[in-house]
C-alpha positions as CSV (number, residue, x, y, z in Angstrom):
1,M,141.1,-101.9,226.6
2,N,140.1,-100.1,223.5
3,V,140.5,-96.4,222.6
4,T,138.7,-94.9,219.6
5,L,138.2,-91.3,218.2
6,D,135.1,-90.1,216.4
7,K,135.1,-86.6,214.8
8,T,132.0,-84.7,215.7
9,G,132.8,-81.6,213.8
10,N,135.6,-79.7,212.0
11,V,137.3,-78.9,215.4
12,T,135.6,-81.3,217.8
13,A,135.9,-85.0,218.5
14,K,134.8,-87.6,221.0
15,L,137.4,-89.9,222.6
16,T,136.0,-93.2,223.9
17,V,138.0,-95.5,226.3
18,S,136.5,-99.0,226.9
19,I,138.0,-100.9,229.8
20,E,137.5,-104.5,230.9
21,E,138.1,-106.2,234.3
22,N,141.3,-107.8,233.1
23,D,142.7,-104.3,232.4
24,Y,142.6,-103.3,236.0
25,K,142.2,-106.3,238.2
26,A,145.9,-107.0,238.8
27,K,146.7,-103.4,239.6
28,V,143.8,-103.3,242.1
29,E,145.1,-106.4,243.9
30,K,148.7,-105.0,243.9
31,R,147.6,-101.7,245.4
32,L,145.4,-103.4,248.1
33,K,148.4,-105.6,249.1
34,E,150.5,-102.5,249.3
35,I,148.0,-100.9,251.7
36,G,148.2,-104.1,253.8
37,R,152.0,-103.9,254.0
38,T,152.3,-100.2,254.8
39,H,149.2,-99.3,256.9
40,S,148.3,-100.1,260.4
41,I,144.8,-101.6,260.6
42,P,143.2,-102.1,264.1
43,G,142.9,-105.7,265.0
44,F,145.6,-106.9,262.6
45,R,149.4,-107.0,262.7
46,Q,150.9,-104.8,260.0
47,G,151.6,-106.9,256.9
48,H,149.2,-109.7,258.0
49,V,145.8,-108.4,257.0
50,P,143.8,-110.9,255.0
51,F,143.2,-109.9,251.4
52,G,139.4,-110.3,251.9
53,E,139.5,-107.8,254.7
54,L,141.5,-105.3,252.6
55,N,139.1,-105.7,249.7
56,R,136.1,-105.2,252.0
57,R,137.5,-102.0,253.5
58,F,139.3,-100.5,250.6
59,G,138.3,-102.3,247.5
60,K,135.7,-100.0,246.1
61,Q,137.8,-96.8,246.5
62,V,141.0,-98.5,245.2
63,T,139.2,-100.0,242.2
64,S,137.7,-96.6,241.3
65,D,141.1,-94.9,241.6
66,V,142.9,-97.5,239.5
67,I,140.3,-97.4,236.8
68,N,140.4,-93.6,236.6
69,D,144.2,-93.7,236.5
70,I,144.3,-96.3,233.7
71,V,141.7,-94.5,231.7
72,Y,143.4,-91.1,232.0
73,E,146.7,-92.6,231.0
74,A,145.2,-94.3,228.0
75,A,143.5,-91.1,226.8
76,A,146.7,-89.1,227.3
77,K,148.8,-91.7,225.5
78,Y,146.4,-91.8,222.6
79,I,146.4,-88.0,222.3
80,S,150.2,-87.9,222.4
81,E,150.8,-90.8,220.0
82,N,148.4,-89.5,217.5
83,K,149.6,-85.9,217.9
84,L,146.0,-84.6,218.4
85,P,146.1,-80.8,218.6
86,V,143.9,-80.6,221.7
87,L,143.0,-77.2,223.0
88,G,142.5,-76.9,226.7
89,Q,141.9,-80.4,228.2
90,P,139.6,-83.4,227.5
91,I,136.2,-82.8,229.0
92,P,134.6,-86.0,230.6
93,V,131.1,-86.8,229.4
94,N,128.5,-87.9,231.9
95,V,130.6,-88.1,235.1
96,T,128.9,-90.6,237.5
97,E,130.0,-92.9,240.3
98,L,131.1,-96.3,239.0
99,D,128.6,-99.1,239.7
100,L,131.2,-101.7,240.8
101,K,128.6,-104.0,242.3
102,N,126.8,-104.7,239.0
103,N,129.4,-104.0,236.4
104,K,133.0,-105.0,235.6
105,D,133.5,-103.4,232.2
106,F,133.2,-99.7,231.7
107,T,133.2,-97.1,228.9
108,F,134.4,-93.5,229.3
109,Q,134.0,-90.7,226.9
110,Y,135.7,-87.3,226.5
111,E,134.9,-84.3,224.5
112,L,137.9,-82.8,222.7
113,G,138.4,-79.4,221.3
114,L,140.9,-79.4,218.4
115,A,143.0,-76.7,216.9
116,P,141.9,-75.8,213.3
117,E,144.3,-76.4,210.4
118,L,146.1,-73.3,209.3
119,N,148.1,-73.1,206.1
120,I,150.2,-70.0,206.6
121,E,152.2,-68.7,203.7
122,L,155.3,-66.5,204.1
123,G,157.1,-64.5,201.5
124,K,158.7,-61.2,200.5
125,E,155.4,-59.9,199.1
126,I,154.4,-59.3,202.8
127,K,155.7,-55.9,203.7
128,V,156.1,-54.8,207.4
129,P,157.3,-51.4,208.6
130,Y,160.1,-51.2,211.1
131,Y,160.8,-47.8,212.8
132,N,164.3,-47.2,214.1
133,I,164.3,-44.4,216.7
134,N,167.1,-41.9,216.3
135,A,168.5,-40.3,219.5
136,S,168.6,-36.5,219.3
137,D,171.5,-34.3,220.4
138,E,169.3,-33.1,223.3
139,M,168.8,-36.7,224.4
140,V,172.5,-37.4,224.3
141,K,173.2,-34.2,226.2
142,E,170.7,-35.2,228.9
143,Q,172.2,-38.7,229.2
144,D,175.7,-37.2,229.5
145,E,174.6,-34.9,232.3
146,K,173.1,-37.8,234.2
147,F,176.3,-39.8,233.9
148,R,178.4,-36.8,234.9
149,E,176.3,-36.3,238.0
150,R,176.4,-40.0,238.9
151,F,180.1,-40.2,238.7
152,G,180.7,-36.7,240.0
153,A,182.3,-35.8,243.4
154,Q,180.8,-34.4,246.6
155,V,182.8,-31.4,247.8
156,P,182.3,-28.6,250.4
157,G,180.2,-25.8,249.1
158,E,179.8,-22.1,250.0
159,E,176.1,-21.9,249.6
160,V,173.1,-24.3,249.2
161,E,172.6,-25.3,245.6
162,P,169.6,-27.3,244.3
163,N,171.5,-30.6,244.6
164,A,173.3,-29.9,247.9
165,L,173.3,-31.8,251.2
166,V,172.9,-29.6,254.2
167,K,174.3,-30.4,257.7
168,G,173.7,-28.6,261.0
169,A,171.7,-28.5,264.2
170,I,167.9,-28.8,263.8
171,M,165.9,-27.3,266.6
172,E,162.2,-27.4,267.3
173,L,160.4,-24.0,267.5
174,D,157.5,-23.0,269.7
175,E,154.4,-21.3,268.5
176,N,156.1,-17.9,268.7
177,G,159.0,-19.0,266.5
178,N,161.5,-19.3,269.3
179,V,163.7,-22.4,269.9
180,K,162.1,-24.6,272.5
181,T,164.1,-25.2,275.6
182,S,161.7,-27.5,277.5
183,D,162.6,-31.0,278.4
184,D,160.4,-32.4,275.6
185,A,162.0,-30.2,272.9
186,I,163.3,-32.0,269.9
187,Q,166.9,-31.2,269.1
188,M,169.0,-32.9,266.4
189,I,172.6,-31.6,266.8
190,N,174.1,-33.5,263.9
191,G,171.2,-33.2,261.5
192,I,171.4,-33.6,257.7
193,V,168.8,-32.8,255.1
194,A,168.6,-33.2,251.3
195,P,166.3,-30.5,249.9
196,M,166.5,-32.0,246.4
197,Y,164.4,-34.9,247.7
198,F,161.8,-32.8,249.5
199,K,158.3,-33.6,248.3
200,D,157.2,-30.0,248.9
201,R,159.3,-27.8,246.5
202,E,158.5,-24.7,248.5
203,Q,160.3,-26.2,251.5
204,A,163.3,-26.9,249.3
205,K,163.4,-23.3,248.1
206,L,163.7,-22.1,251.7
207,F,167.3,-23.5,251.7
208,E,168.5,-22.3,248.4
209,G,171.2,-19.6,248.5
210,H,171.9,-19.9,252.2
211,K,175.5,-20.1,253.5
212,I,177.3,-21.6,256.5
213,N,176.1,-20.2,259.8
214,D,172.8,-19.1,258.3
215,K,169.6,-20.2,259.9
216,V,166.6,-21.6,258.0
217,R,163.1,-22.1,259.3
218,F,161.3,-25.0,257.7
219,N,158.6,-27.6,258.4
220,P,160.0,-31.2,258.4
221,W,156.5,-32.7,258.2
222,K,155.8,-30.9,254.9
223,T,159.1,-32.0,253.4
224,C,158.0,-35.7,253.4
225,E,154.2,-35.4,253.6
226,G,154.4,-36.7,257.1
227,N,156.2,-40.0,256.3
228,P,157.0,-41.3,259.8
229,A,160.2,-43.1,258.7
230,E,161.7,-40.1,257.0
231,L,160.7,-37.8,259.9
232,A,162.2,-40.2,262.4
233,S,165.5,-40.3,260.5
234,M,165.7,-36.5,260.0
235,L,164.8,-35.6,263.6
236,G,166.3,-38.5,265.5
237,V,163.0,-39.6,267.1
238,D,160.9,-42.8,267.2
239,K,158.5,-43.5,264.3
240,E,155.6,-43.6,266.7
241,K,156.3,-40.0,267.8
242,A,157.4,-38.7,264.4
243,A,153.9,-39.0,262.8
244,D,152.6,-36.3,265.2
245,I,155.4,-33.7,264.7
246,K,154.0,-30.9,262.6
247,S,155.7,-27.9,264.1
248,D,158.3,-25.7,262.4
249,F,162.0,-26.2,263.0
250,E,165.1,-24.1,262.7
251,M,168.3,-25.4,261.1
252,A,171.7,-23.7,261.8
253,I,173.8,-24.6,258.8
254,S,177.3,-25.8,259.7
255,E,178.3,-27.6,256.5
256,I,177.2,-27.7,252.9
257,I,178.1,-30.5,250.5
258,V,177.6,-29.9,246.8
259,L,177.8,-32.2,243.8
260,R,180.3,-31.3,241.1
261,P,179.7,-33.2,237.8
262,A,182.6,-35.3,236.5
263,E,184.8,-33.8,233.8
264,A,184.7,-35.3,230.3
265,N,187.9,-37.3,230.7
266,Q,189.2,-40.9,230.5
267,E,188.0,-41.7,234.0
268,L,184.4,-40.7,233.1
269,F,184.6,-42.6,229.8
270,D,185.8,-45.8,231.6
271,N,183.2,-45.5,234.3
272,V,180.3,-45.2,231.8
273,L,181.5,-47.5,229.0
274,G,184.2,-49.7,230.4
275,K,188.0,-49.6,230.4
276,D,189.4,-48.0,227.3
277,K,186.3,-48.5,225.2
278,V,186.6,-44.9,223.9
279,N,189.4,-42.4,224.3
280,N,187.9,-39.0,223.4
281,E,184.8,-37.0,224.0
282,A,183.4,-37.4,220.4
283,D,183.6,-41.2,220.6
284,Y,182.1,-41.0,224.1
285,L,179.1,-39.0,222.9
286,G,178.7,-41.3,219.9
287,A,178.7,-44.3,222.2
288,L,176.0,-42.6,224.3
289,K,173.9,-42.0,221.2
290,T,174.2,-45.8,220.4
291,M,173.4,-46.7,224.0
292,I,170.2,-44.6,223.9
293,E,169.1,-46.0,220.5
294,Q,169.7,-49.5,221.8
295,D,167.5,-48.9,224.8
296,L,164.8,-47.5,222.5
297,S,165.1,-50.4,220.1
298,G,162.8,-52.4,222.4
299,N,160.0,-50.0,221.5
300,S,160.7,-50.5,217.8
301,E,160.6,-54.2,218.2
302,I,157.3,-54.1,220.1
303,L,155.6,-52.1,217.3
304,F,157.1,-54.4,214.7
305,R,155.6,-57.4,216.4
306,H,152.3,-55.6,216.7
307,E,152.3,-55.0,213.0
308,I,152.9,-58.6,212.2
309,E,150.3,-59.8,214.7
310,K,147.8,-57.3,213.2
311,F,148.5,-58.5,209.6
312,M,148.5,-62.2,210.4
313,T,145.3,-62.0,212.5
314,E,143.5,-60.1,209.8
315,K,144.5,-62.7,207.3
316,Y,144.2,-66.0,209.2
317,G,142.1,-65.0,212.3
318,N,138.8,-66.0,210.7
319,M,139.3,-69.6,212.0
320,E,136.8,-72.0,213.5
321,L,137.3,-72.7,217.2
322,P,135.7,-75.4,219.4
323,A,134.0,-72.6,221.4
324,E,131.5,-74.8,223.4
325,V,134.1,-77.3,224.4
326,L,136.5,-74.5,225.5
327,K,133.8,-72.8,227.5
328,K,133.2,-76.1,229.4
329,W,136.9,-76.3,230.0
330,L,137.1,-72.8,231.4
331,V,134.2,-73.5,233.8
332,N,135.8,-76.7,235.0
333,T,139.3,-75.2,235.5
334,N,138.7,-71.7,236.8
335,E,136.8,-70.9,240.0
336,K,136.0,-67.4,238.9
337,I,134.3,-68.5,235.7
338,T,130.8,-69.8,235.9
339,E,128.0,-70.7,233.5
340,Q,126.7,-67.1,233.9
341,N,129.9,-65.3,232.9
342,V,131.7,-67.8,230.7
343,D,130.5,-66.3,227.4
344,E,132.0,-62.9,228.4
345,E,135.3,-64.5,229.5
346,Y,135.6,-66.6,226.4
347,T,135.0,-63.5,224.2
348,K,138.0,-61.9,226.0
349,M,140.2,-65.0,225.6
350,E,139.4,-65.8,221.9
351,P,141.6,-63.1,220.2
352,M,144.6,-64.2,222.3
353,L,144.0,-67.9,221.6
354,K,143.7,-67.2,217.8
355,W,147.0,-65.3,217.9
356,Q,148.7,-68.0,219.9
357,L,147.6,-70.6,217.3
358,I,148.8,-68.4,214.5
359,K,152.1,-67.9,216.2
360,E,152.6,-71.6,216.7
361,R,152.1,-72.2,213.0
362,L,154.5,-69.4,212.2
363,A,157.1,-71.0,214.5
364,E,156.6,-74.3,212.7
365,A,157.0,-72.6,209.3
366,C,160.2,-70.9,210.5
367,E,161.5,-74.2,212.1
368,I,162.1,-72.4,215.4
369,K,164.1,-74.5,217.9
370,I,165.3,-73.4,221.4
371,D,168.4,-74.9,223.1
372,D,170.2,-74.2,226.4
373,N,172.6,-71.6,224.8
374,D,169.6,-69.6,223.6
375,L,168.1,-69.6,227.1
376,T,171.4,-68.6,228.7
377,N,172.0,-65.8,226.3
378,H,168.5,-64.4,226.7
379,A,168.8,-64.7,230.6
380,K,172.1,-62.8,230.4
381,M,170.4,-60.0,228.4
382,V,167.6,-59.8,231.0
383,A,170.2,-59.6,233.8
384,A,172.2,-56.9,232.0
385,R,168.9,-54.9,231.5
386,Q,168.2,-55.2,235.3
387,F,171.7,-53.9,236.2
388,A,171.4,-51.0,233.7
389,Q,168.2,-49.8,235.6
390,Y,170.5,-49.1,238.5
391,G,173.1,-47.4,236.3
392,M,175.5,-50.4,236.2
393,T,176.3,-50.7,232.5
394,N,179.7,-52.4,232.7
395,I,179.0,-55.8,234.2
396,D,181.5,-58.5,233.3
397,D,180.4,-61.7,231.5
398,E,181.1,-63.9,234.5
399,T,178.7,-61.9,236.7
400,L,176.0,-61.9,234.0
401,S,176.4,-65.7,233.6
402,D,176.0,-66.2,237.3
403,Y,172.8,-64.1,237.4
404,A,171.5,-66.0,234.3
405,K,171.9,-69.3,236.1
406,R,169.9,-67.9,239.0
407,I,167.1,-66.7,236.7
408,L,166.8,-70.0,234.9
409,A,166.8,-71.9,238.2
410,D,163.5,-70.3,239.1
411,K,160.7,-72.2,237.4
412,Q,158.5,-69.2,236.9
413,F,161.3,-67.1,235.5
414,R,162.5,-70.0,233.4
415,Q,159.1,-70.4,231.7
416,R,159.1,-66.6,231.0
417,I,162.6,-66.8,229.5
418,I,161.6,-69.8,227.3
419,E,158.6,-67.8,225.9
420,E,160.6,-64.6,225.4
421,T,163.5,-66.5,223.7
422,G,161.0,-68.3,221.4
423,D,159.4,-64.9,220.5
424,T,162.8,-63.4,219.8
425,K,163.9,-66.2,217.5
426,L,160.5,-66.3,215.7
427,F,160.4,-62.6,214.9
428,N,164.1,-62.5,213.9
429,A,163.3,-65.4,211.5
430,L,160.3,-63.5,210.1
431,K,162.5,-60.5,209.4
432,A,164.4,-62.7,207.0
433,K,161.3,-64.2,205.3
434,L,159.2,-61.0,205.0
435,S,160.0,-57.6,203.5
436,V,161.0,-55.4,206.4
437,E,160.8,-51.7,205.4
438,E,163.0,-49.8,207.8
439,Q,162.5,-46.1,208.5
440,N,164.5,-43.8,210.7
441,V,162.3,-41.5,212.9
442,S,162.6,-39.2,215.9
443,L,161.2,-40.3,219.3
444,D,158.3,-37.9,218.9
445,E,157.5,-39.2,215.4
446,F,157.7,-42.8,216.8
447,K,155.3,-41.9,219.6
448,A,152.7,-40.5,217.1
449,I,153.0,-43.7,214.9
450,A,152.7,-46.0,217.9
451,E,149.7,-44.1,219.3
452,K,148.0,-44.4,215.9
453,A,148.8,-48.1,215.7
């Protein structure tokens, strides 16, 4: 067997694999004998089928399969050993059925699209802006109020406030506004409503200011825009029936539960930040400011990366790509891409491909390597971010490590973690190699800068 490579352009080549009968004959015989041992063939005992019969029945297909396997492996090995920067996949030339009756030796050819050479230079003369977002006092106050509500207490109230829960009997009214007394009347004796969550704010306002023993006329259907599940829960009826209930109801208030925000004390500090992390309100508010700025730092990082991508693409993006080979690859590998729309789809793909090639050269220049510790630490950060979305900011390391293991055990998530970890290490390395010009800005200023970018 012989494998050769001929350059057909700056970024294209043709790979030729020549195979002789001696390269595949033994493997064909082995595979045919394996079929005889493992398959039941009518008229023969399993394991006692004459080789001639096996060859007559299966020889052509097996020979074709073996030749294709050998050729594919040879091409892949050549590409790997010679470190050819192939884009996409090798494209077979002149795919035809093998003429096994008249030929024993065969030649296969593949078109290759190759990545262009990029000599990327890094240095302090390259200046990239980095915008740190400062949290305003108003933002800190808003975050404090949210935490105080989250860790506040529900206590009996005297009148309905905007965030109150209201309990009482909910009775269906007739067209005259009187409580229905017929057998089909809907009556929820131990009802409970949360006006703060009503989708119709006018319905919520009907409850505000009312006290125990007051009666409020409202329309349950309007409170949830007719959601059958919500109506069924509020009125104690089946979902099937709930969707048709559009009449008014009367609620006789028997109990009001209001939320009292937590006081600024050690209990609140510990609930928000962890045991004894801070011991006074000033440090607590300072920690909130840091927390907000850390959350916003992801936006700063996105814009920083965008600036680097923009600079590098403008400088190195005028590269030659094996467009025609890549178009053939797209048509061969994607059912939605055809000869008719491949030009349009390739045009969409080309900028991303160029940036990916540039990023790979940047990673080589920065000597980026990823190990298991890197993946675990990034997975833990992802887990912590997910917990924080639900207000859980004090998760212990053991729990985070356990979630990180689960994330990395999922193949799709693992690949995403690998890509994100690689990007994080790359852009951190670029911060050391380039001149990063940091600026402190407000959130509104940052939004204006990001929109312009």
